[in-house]
Coordinates of C-alpha atoms in Angstrom, one line a residue:
M29 CA -5.8 -29.6 -11.8
S30 CA -4.5 -32.3 -9.4
S31 CA -3.3 -30.0 -6.7
F32 CA -5.1 -27.2 -4.9
S33 CA -4.7 -24.1 -7.0
F34 CA -5.4 -20.4 -6.2
C35 CA -5.6 -17.0 -7.9
V36 CA -5.4 -13.7 -5.9
V37 CA -6.9 -10.8 -7.7
N38 CA -5.7 -7.4 -6.2
L39 CA -7.2 -4.0 -6.5
G40 CA -6.3 -0.7 -4.9
C41 CA -3.5 0.6 -2.7
K42 CA -0.1 -0.6 -1.7
V43 CA -1.7 -1.8 1.6
N44 CA -3.9 -3.9 -0.4
R45 CA -0.9 -5.3 -2.3
V46 CA 0.7 -6.4 0.9
E47 CA -2.3 -8.0 2.3
A48 CA -2.8 -10.0 -1.0
D49 CA 0.9 -10.9 -0.6
G50 CA 0.2 -12.4 2.6
F51 CA -2.6 -14.1 1.4
E52 CA -0.6 -15.8 -1.4
R53 CA 2.2 -16.7 1.0
L54 CA -0.3 -18.4 3.3
L55 CA -1.7 -20.7 0.5
V56 CA 1.7 -21.5 -1.0
E57 CA 3.1 -22.2 2.5
R58 CA 0.2 -24.9 2.7
G59 CA 1.0 -26.4 -0.8
G60 CA -1.3 -24.3 -2.9
V61 CA -0.2 -23.6 -6.4
P62 CA -0.6 -20.1 -8.0
A63 CA -2.7 -20.3 -11.1
V64 CA -4.7 -18.1 -13.5
E65 CA -8.4 -17.4 -12.8
G66 CA -9.4 -20.2 -15.2
D67 CA -7.4 -22.8 -13.6
A68 CA -7.9 -22.1 -10.0
N69 CA -9.8 -24.0 -7.3
L70 CA -10.1 -20.8 -5.4
I71 CA -10.1 -17.2 -6.4
V72 CA -9.6 -14.4 -3.8
V73 CA -10.7 -10.9 -4.9
N74 CA -9.2 -8.2 -2.6
T75 CA -11.3 -5.1 -3.2
C76 CA -10.9 -1.4 -3.2
T77 CA -13.8 1.1 -2.6
V78 CA -11.6 4.6 -2.3
T79 CA -13.6 6.2 -5.3
G80 CA -16.7 5.5 -7.4
E81 CA -14.6 4.3 -10.2
A82 CA -12.5 2.0 -7.9
E83 CA -15.9 0.4 -6.8
K84 CA -16.7 -0.2 -10.5
K85 CA -13.6 -1.7 -11.1
T86 CA -14.1 -4.0 -8.2
R87 CA -17.5 -5.2 -9.2
K88 CA -16.1 -5.8 -12.8
A89 CA -13.2 -7.9 -11.2
V90 CA -15.5 -10.1 -9.2
R91 CA -17.8 -10.7 -12.3
H92 CA -14.7 -11.5 -14.3
A93 CA -13.4 -14.1 -11.9
L94 CA -17.0 -15.7 -12.0
G95 CA -16.9 -15.8 -15.7
A96 CA -13.6 -17.1 -16.0
N97 CA -14.1 -20.1 -14.1
A98 CA -17.5 -21.9 -13.5
Q99 CA -16.1 -24.2 -10.9
A100 CA -13.9 -22.1 -8.6
A101 CA -15.2 -20.9 -5.2
V102 CA -14.9 -16.9 -5.1
V103 CA -13.8 -15.1 -1.9
V104 CA -14.4 -11.6 -1.9
T105 CA -12.7 -9.4 0.9
G106 CA -11.4 -5.9 1.6
C107 CA -12.7 -2.4 1.7
A108 CA -15.6 -2.6 -0.8
T109 CA -17.2 -5.4 1.1
E110 CA -17.3 -3.5 4.2
I111 CA -19.3 -1.0 2.8
D112 CA -21.7 -2.9 0.7
R113 CA -21.3 -6.7 1.5
A114 CA -24.9 -7.6 -0.1
T115 CA -24.1 -6.4 -3.6
Y116 CA -21.2 -9.1 -3.8
E117 CA -23.0 -11.8 -1.9
A118 CA -25.9 -11.4 -4.6
M119 CA -23.8 -11.9 -7.5
D120 CA -23.6 -15.7 -7.4
E121 CA -23.9 -18.5 -4.7
R122 CA -20.2 -19.2 -5.4
V123 CA -19.2 -15.8 -3.7
T124 CA -18.4 -15.7 -0.1
V125 CA -17.9 -12.4 1.6
V126 CA -15.2 -12.4 4.1
P127 CA -14.3 -9.6 6.4
K128 CA -10.6 -8.8 5.9
A129 CA -9.5 -9.5 9.6
E130 CA -10.8 -13.0 9.3
A131 CA -9.5 -13.8 5.6
A132 CA -6.5 -15.4 6.8
L133 CA -8.2 -17.8 8.8
Y134 CA -10.8 -18.4 6.4
L135 CA -8.3 -19.1 3.5
A136 CA -6.5 -21.7 5.8
E137 CA -10.1 -23.3 6.4
Q138 CA -10.8 -23.6 2.7
F139 CA -7.5 -25.2 1.9
E140 CA -8.0 -27.8 4.9
A141 CA -11.6 -28.4 3.4
D142 CA -10.2 -28.7 -0.1
S143 CA -7.8 -31.3 1.2
L144 CA -10.7 -33.4 3.0
R145 CA -12.7 -33.0 -0.1
R146 CA -9.9 -34.7 -2.2
A147 CA -9.8 -37.5 0.4
K148 CA -13.3 -38.3 0.3
A149 CA -14.1 -37.0 -3.2
M150 CA -16.7 -34.7 -2.0
P151 CA -17.4 -31.2 -3.4
L152 CA -16.0 -28.0 -2.0
P153 CA -18.7 -26.1 -0.4
L154 CA -19.8 -22.9 -2.4
R155 CA -20.7 -21.1 1.0
S156 CA -19.2 -21.1 4.4
G157 CA -22.6 -22.2 5.8
G158 CA -21.9 -20.4 9.1
S159 CA -18.2 -21.4 9.5
T160 CA -16.6 -20.3 12.8
V161 CA -14.5 -17.8 11.1
L162 CA -17.7 -15.7 10.4
E163 CA -19.3 -16.3 13.7
R164 CA -16.3 -15.4 15.8
K165 CA -16.7 -11.8 17.2
G166 CA -14.1 -9.2 18.3
H167 CA -11.5 -10.0 15.8
G168 CA -9.1 -7.1 14.9
P169 CA -6.8 -6.9 12.1
F170 CA -4.3 -9.2 13.9
P171 CA -5.9 -12.6 13.7
T172 CA -4.6 -15.3 16.3
D173 CA -6.0 -18.7 16.3
A174 CA -4.6 -22.1 17.2
S175 CA -5.3 -23.4 13.4
L176 CA -2.8 -20.7 12.3
D177 CA 0.5 -21.5 13.5
S178 CA 1.9 -18.6 15.4
S179 CA 5.3 -19.3 14.4
R180 CA 4.1 -18.4 10.8
M181 CA 3.3 -14.7 9.3
D182 CA 0.4 -12.7 10.4
V183 CA -1.2 -12.6 7.0
S184 CA -3.6 -9.9 7.8
F185 CA -0.9 -7.6 8.0
G186 CA 1.0 -9.2 5.0
G187 CA 3.7 -10.6 7.3
A188 CA 6.5 -13.3 6.8
G189 CA 7.9 -14.7 10.1
A190 CA 6.3 -12.8 13.0
Q191 CA 8.1 -14.9 15.4
G192 CA 11.3 -14.6 13.8
C193 CA 11.0 -17.7 11.4
E194 CA 12.5 -17.8 7.9
P195 CA 9.9 -16.1 5.3
P196 CA 8.1 -18.2 2.8
P197 CA 9.1 -18.1 -0.6
L198 CA 8.7 -14.7 -2.4
L199 CA 6.1 -14.9 -5.3
D200 CA 6.3 -13.4 -8.8
G201 CA 10.0 -12.5 -8.3
R202 CA 9.0 -9.5 -6.1
T203 CA 12.3 -8.1 -4.5
R204 CA 10.8 -5.3 -2.5
I205 CA 8.8 -6.6 0.3
G206 CA 6.1 -4.6 2.2
I207 CA 5.2 -5.0 6.0
K208 CA 2.0 -3.7 7.0
V209 CA 2.4 -2.0 10.4
Q210 CA -0.7 0.1 10.7
D211 CA -4.3 -0.1 9.7
G212 CA -7.5 2.2 9.7
C213 CA -7.6 6.1 9.8
D214 CA -9.0 8.5 12.5
N215 CA -9.4 11.3 9.8
A216 CA -12.4 11.9 7.8
C217 CA -11.6 13.6 4.4
T218 CA -14.8 14.5 2.7
Y219 CA -14.0 12.8 -0.6
C220 CA -12.8 9.7 1.0
I221 CA -14.9 6.5 2.6
V222 CA -11.9 4.5 3.6
H223 CA -12.1 5.6 7.2
V224 CA -15.3 3.8 7.2
A225 CA -14.3 0.6 5.6
R226 CA -11.1 0.3 7.6
G227 CA -12.2 1.5 10.9
R228 CA -10.4 3.3 13.6
A229 CA -6.5 3.5 13.5
V230 CA -4.7 0.6 15.0
S231 CA -1.1 -0.2 15.1
R232 CA 0.8 -3.4 15.2
P233 CA 3.1 -3.9 18.2
A234 CA 6.7 -3.2 17.4
D235 CA 8.0 -6.5 18.7
E236 CA 6.3 -8.1 15.8
V237 CA 7.3 -5.6 13.2
V238 CA 11.0 -5.9 14.1
A239 CA 10.8 -9.8 14.3
E240 CA 9.3 -9.8 10.8
A241 CA 11.9 -7.6 9.4
V242 CA 14.8 -9.4 10.9
A243 CA 13.5 -12.6 9.5
L244 CA 13.2 -11.1 6.0
A245 CA 16.8 -9.4 6.2
R246 CA 18.3 -12.8 7.4
A247 CA 16.7 -14.2 4.3
G248 CA 18.5 -11.5 2.1
V249 CA 15.6 -8.9 1.3
R250 CA 17.3 -5.8 0.7
E251 CA 14.5 -3.2 0.6
I252 CA 11.6 -3.5 3.1
V253 CA 8.6 -1.0 2.7
L254 CA 6.5 0.0 5.8
T255 CA 2.9 0.5 4.8
G256 CA -0.4 1.5 6.3
I257 CA -3.5 3.3 5.7
N258 CA -2.4 6.3 7.9
L259 CA 1.2 5.1 8.7
G260 CA 2.3 8.3 10.2
S261 CA -0.3 7.7 13.0
Y262 CA 1.8 4.8 14.0
D263 CA 1.7 4.4 18.1
D264 CA 2.7 1.5 19.9
D265 CA 2.3 2.6 23.6
G266 CA 3.8 6.1 22.8
R267 CA 6.3 4.7 20.4
D268 CA 5.8 6.6 16.9
L269 CA 6.9 6.0 13.4
A270 CA 10.5 7.5 14.1
D271 CA 11.0 5.2 17.0
L272 CA 9.9 2.4 15.1
C273 CA 12.2 2.9 12.2
R274 CA 15.1 3.7 14.6
R275 CA 14.6 0.3 16.2
L276 CA 14.4 -1.4 12.9
L277 CA 17.6 0.2 11.3
D278 CA 19.4 -1.1 14.6
E279 CA 18.2 -4.7 14.6
T280 CA 18.6 -5.3 10.9
A281 CA 22.1 -3.7 10.7
D282 CA 24.1 -7.0 10.7
F283 CA 22.3 -9.2 8.4
H284 CA 24.4 -8.8 5.3
G285 CA 27.5 -10.1 3.6
P286 CA 31.0 -8.6 4.1
D287 CA 30.6 -6.8 0.6
E288 CA 27.0 -5.9 0.8
P289 CA 25.0 -3.1 2.4
P290 CA 22.6 -3.7 4.9
C291 CA 19.0 -3.8 3.9
R292 CA 17.0 -0.4 3.6
F293 CA 13.7 0.7 4.4
R294 CA 11.1 2.7 2.5
I295 CA 8.2 4.4 3.9
G296 CA 5.1 3.7 1.8
S297 CA 3.1 6.9 2.2
V298 CA 3.1 9.4 5.2
E299 CA 0.5 12.4 5.7
P300 CA 2.3 15.8 5.9
M301 CA 1.0 16.7 9.4
D302 CA 2.5 13.5 10.8
V303 CA 6.2 14.2 9.7
S304 CA 7.9 14.9 13.0
M305 CA 11.1 16.7 13.5
E306 CA 12.5 13.4 15.0
F307 CA 11.6 11.6 11.9
V308 CA 13.3 14.3 9.7
A309 CA 16.4 14.0 11.8
L310 CA 16.5 10.3 11.4
L311 CA 16.0 10.6 7.7
A312 CA 18.9 12.8 7.7
E313 CA 21.3 10.7 9.6
A314 CA 20.4 7.3 8.5
E315 CA 22.7 7.5 5.3
G316 CA 20.1 6.1 3.0
R317 CA 19.0 2.9 4.9
L318 CA 16.0 4.9 5.5
C319 CA 15.3 5.9 2.0
R320 CA 15.5 9.5 1.3
H321 CA 12.3 9.5 -0.5
L322 CA 8.9 10.5 1.0
H323 CA 5.4 10.3 -0.5
L324 CA 3.6 13.4 0.9
P325 CA 0.0 13.4 -0.2
L326 CA -0.9 17.1 -1.1
Q327 CA -4.3 16.7 -2.6
S328 CA -4.7 20.4 -3.3
G329 CA -2.5 23.6 -3.5
S330 CA -5.3 25.7 -2.6
S331 CA -5.9 26.3 1.3
K332 CA -9.6 26.9 0.6
V333 CA -9.9 23.5 -1.1
L334 CA -7.9 21.7 1.8
R335 CA -10.4 23.2 4.2
E336 CA -13.3 21.8 2.2
M337 CA -11.8 18.3 1.9
A338 CA -11.2 18.4 5.8
R339 CA -7.4 18.1 5.4
P340 CA -5.7 19.2 8.6
Y341 CA -3.2 21.5 7.2
D342 CA -3.2 24.4 4.6
A343 CA -1.1 25.1 1.7
Q344 CA 1.3 27.3 3.5
E345 CA 1.9 24.7 6.1
F346 CA 2.9 22.1 3.5
R347 CA 5.1 24.5 1.8
Q348 CA 7.1 25.1 5.1
L349 CA 7.3 21.2 5.6
V350 CA 8.9 20.8 2.1
D351 CA 11.2 23.6 2.6
Y352 CA 12.2 22.3 6.3
L353 CA 12.9 18.9 4.5
R354 CA 15.0 20.1 1.8
A355 CA 17.1 22.1 4.0
M356 CA 17.6 19.1 6.5
V357 CA 17.7 16.4 3.8
P358 CA 19.0 18.1 0.7
E359 CA 19.0 14.8 -1.3
V360 CA 15.4 14.1 -0.3
A361 CA 13.0 12.9 -3.2
L362 CA 9.3 14.1 -2.8
T363 CA 6.5 12.6 -4.7
T364 CA 2.7 13.3 -4.1
D365 CA -1.1 12.7 -4.8
I366 CA -3.1 15.6 -6.2
I367 CA -7.1 15.4 -6.8
V368 CA -8.1 17.8 -9.6
G369 CA -11.7 18.9 -10.1
F370 CA -12.8 18.6 -6.3
P371 CA -16.3 20.0 -6.1
G372 CA -16.0 23.8 -6.1
E373 CA -12.3 24.0 -7.5
T374 CA -12.0 27.2 -9.4
D375 CA -9.4 28.1 -11.9
E376 CA -7.7 30.1 -9.2
D377 CA -7.7 27.1 -7.1
F378 CA -6.1 24.8 -9.8
K379 CA -3.4 27.7 -10.4
D380 CA -2.6 27.7 -6.7
T381 CA -2.1 24.0 -6.8
C382 CA 0.3 24.0 -10.0
E383 CA 2.3 26.8 -8.4
L384 CA 2.8 25.0 -5.0
A385 CA 3.6 21.6 -7.0
R386 CA 6.3 23.7 -8.9
H387 CA 7.8 25.2 -5.5
C388 CA 7.9 21.7 -4.0
D389 CA 9.8 20.2 -7.1
F390 CA 8.0 16.8 -6.9
S391 CA 9.7 14.1 -8.7
K392 CA 6.3 12.6 -9.5
I393 CA 2.8 13.6 -9.1
H394 CA 0.1 10.9 -9.1
V395 CA -2.9 12.9 -10.4
F396 CA -6.4 11.8 -9.8
P397 CA -9.3 13.4 -11.5
Y398 CA -11.9 13.6 -8.6
S399 CA -14.2 10.7 -8.7
R400 CA -17.7 10.8 -6.6
R401 CA -17.9 8.2 -3.9
E402 CA -21.7 7.8 -2.7
G403 CA -21.6 8.2 1.0
T404 CA -19.0 10.9 1.2
P405 CA -19.9 14.5 2.2
A406 CA -18.3 15.8 -1.3
A407 CA -20.4 13.4 -3.5
A408 CA -23.5 15.2 -2.3
R409 CA -22.1 18.7 -3.1
P410 CA -23.9 20.5 -5.9
D411 CA -21.0 22.2 -7.3
Q412 CA -19.3 19.2 -9.1
V413 CA -16.7 20.2 -11.7
A414 CA -17.7 19.4 -15.2
P415 CA -16.1 16.3 -16.7
D416 CA -14.0 18.1 -19.6
V417 CA -12.8 20.8 -17.1
K418 CA -11.6 17.9 -14.8
A419 CA -9.9 16.2 -17.9
A420 CA -8.2 19.5 -19.0
R421 CA -6.6 20.2 -15.6
A422 CA -5.5 16.5 -15.2
A423 CA -3.7 16.7 -18.5
R424 CA -2.0 20.1 -17.6
L425 CA -0.9 18.7 -14.2
R426 CA 0.5 15.4 -15.8
A427 CA 2.4 17.6 -18.2
L428 CA 3.8 19.4 -15.2
S429 CA 4.6 16.3 -13.3
D430 CA 6.5 15.4 -16.5
E431 CA 8.4 18.3 -16.4
L432 CA 9.3 18.4 -12.9
A433 CA 10.5 14.7 -13.0
A434 CA 12.8 15.5 -15.9
A435 CA 14.2 18.5 -13.9
D436 CA 14.6 16.2 -10.7
R437 CA 16.4 13.6 -12.8
A438 CA 18.7 16.2 -14.4
A439 CA 19.6 17.7 -10.9
R440 CA 20.5 14.0 -9.8
A441 CA 22.7 13.3 -12.7
G442 CA 26.4 12.6 -11.6
A443 CA 25.2 11.5 -8.2
T444 CA 25.5 7.8 -6.8
E445 CA 22.7 5.8 -5.3
L446 CA 22.3 2.5 -4.3
A447 CA 19.6 0.7 -6.6
L448 CA 17.6 -2.4 -5.8
V449 CA 18.0 -4.6 -8.9
E450 CA 14.4 -6.0 -9.4
T451 CA 14.7 -7.5 -13.2
P452 CA 17.6 -7.9 -15.6
D453 CA 16.6 -4.6 -17.2
R454 CA 15.1 -2.8 -14.2
A455 CA 16.4 -1.4 -10.8
T456 CA 15.0 1.1 -8.4
T457 CA 17.3 3.8 -6.9
E458 CA 17.0 5.3 -3.2
S459 CA 15.2 8.4 -4.7
Y460 CA 12.7 5.9 -6.6
L461 CA 14.1 6.5 -10.0
E462 CA 14.1 3.5 -12.3
V463 CA 17.4 2.8 -14.0
A464 CA 19.1 0.0 -15.9
P465 CA 21.2 -2.3 -13.8
P466 CA 24.8 -3.2 -14.4
E467 CA 24.9 -6.3 -16.6
G468 CA 24.9 -9.6 -14.7
A469 CA 23.6 -7.8 -11.3
V470 CA 22.0 -10.2 -9.0
I471 CA 18.2 -9.8 -8.8
G472 CA 17.4 -8.6 -5.4
S473 CA 20.7 -7.0 -4.7
L474 CA 21.5 -3.4 -4.0
V475 CA 24.2 -1.9 -6.3
P476 CA 25.8 1.5 -6.4
L477 CA 24.9 3.3 -9.7
R478 CA 26.1 6.6 -10.9
L479 CA 22.8 8.4 -12.2
S480 CA 22.4 10.1 -15.6
T481 CA 19.6 12.0 -17.4
A482 CA 18.7 9.0 -19.4

């Protein structure tokens, strides 16, 4: 291809998705052209390592990139490389492993190197060969370098317009835009290795987050999702997530047309122990601008299993939080993550999980059969649950999820919610239901819709 082309392959969580969006925007902003793997000069694989299965998918994705294109440089970054860099470096001489915090600067350098190569008809180097980006020490997740214009987005945080500039074009028609405001985790759940890969919790300065949100709101983005590895731990000099949300609501309130609602904010995921009374109060008073939908990871409804997972709450505390949320914000929709088949989980433990899930009236349960991740305490336990038992429990919990989802939708029938129009055939309501938009509705707009059971 005549122009510099790239492909970003993303695996894993919503935070990874926001980071991958940032990589794409950086390259597009410099004139790069998105392409499929087979046509790209540069392939970026943003990896995941949360479970053993995720690790397998990551290795498969890198091998696929190498096989799909015999000429492209392949950059591998993300959580999996923080745990096992050598495995990916050994795959092929075309692979360069780059720490996530340095990926933005490295990609910019690769683009400039390709431009120089085209001018001199020289081949693009396969490895960095001691590039300054890899030698630089002390970089955190907020890279700042003279070669990256500070008036542009902070790509490591998936940003757009950190200094109030207009954001770059949105890619792939995405209408819901994420802002990464926090990284890392200070918890150490026994099934998880992300706290090792991502490091200690760190929060992005509120001024930067607000500037980016204002730029997006000015550009017409109607829904902004706040994301982080442990979002509820957000702390900018004593200002917590509730303080950040209140400021975001205030400073983006006026960027809309006379017949349009202002942009709204959605919380990507928040741990139950981090939901403060102040945050619940804001959720209740924001009239939907802070979406009355929370994703609260439960993981298990058994206090015994939660204790063995090293989760910092028990089943009763989770139940009390949900009861408080429903009392203060009756419209709230709750979704969750649950792991089935954690080592030592008994039939009684699983029954407790199902009973708590039913009490909480979740509108969706993301069901994860436990997957051993080497390097975690849970993987070393001798009391692993048999695969057929895990599969049976996962099937039962998914059936319960479908039942609860249908009940939640039926309970909302007749209510009116603002829905974000994402395609001509799909819109997403405040409560995170997928609905059909009105015919002719503008993609990216918020439109009021009366809900039905369909």
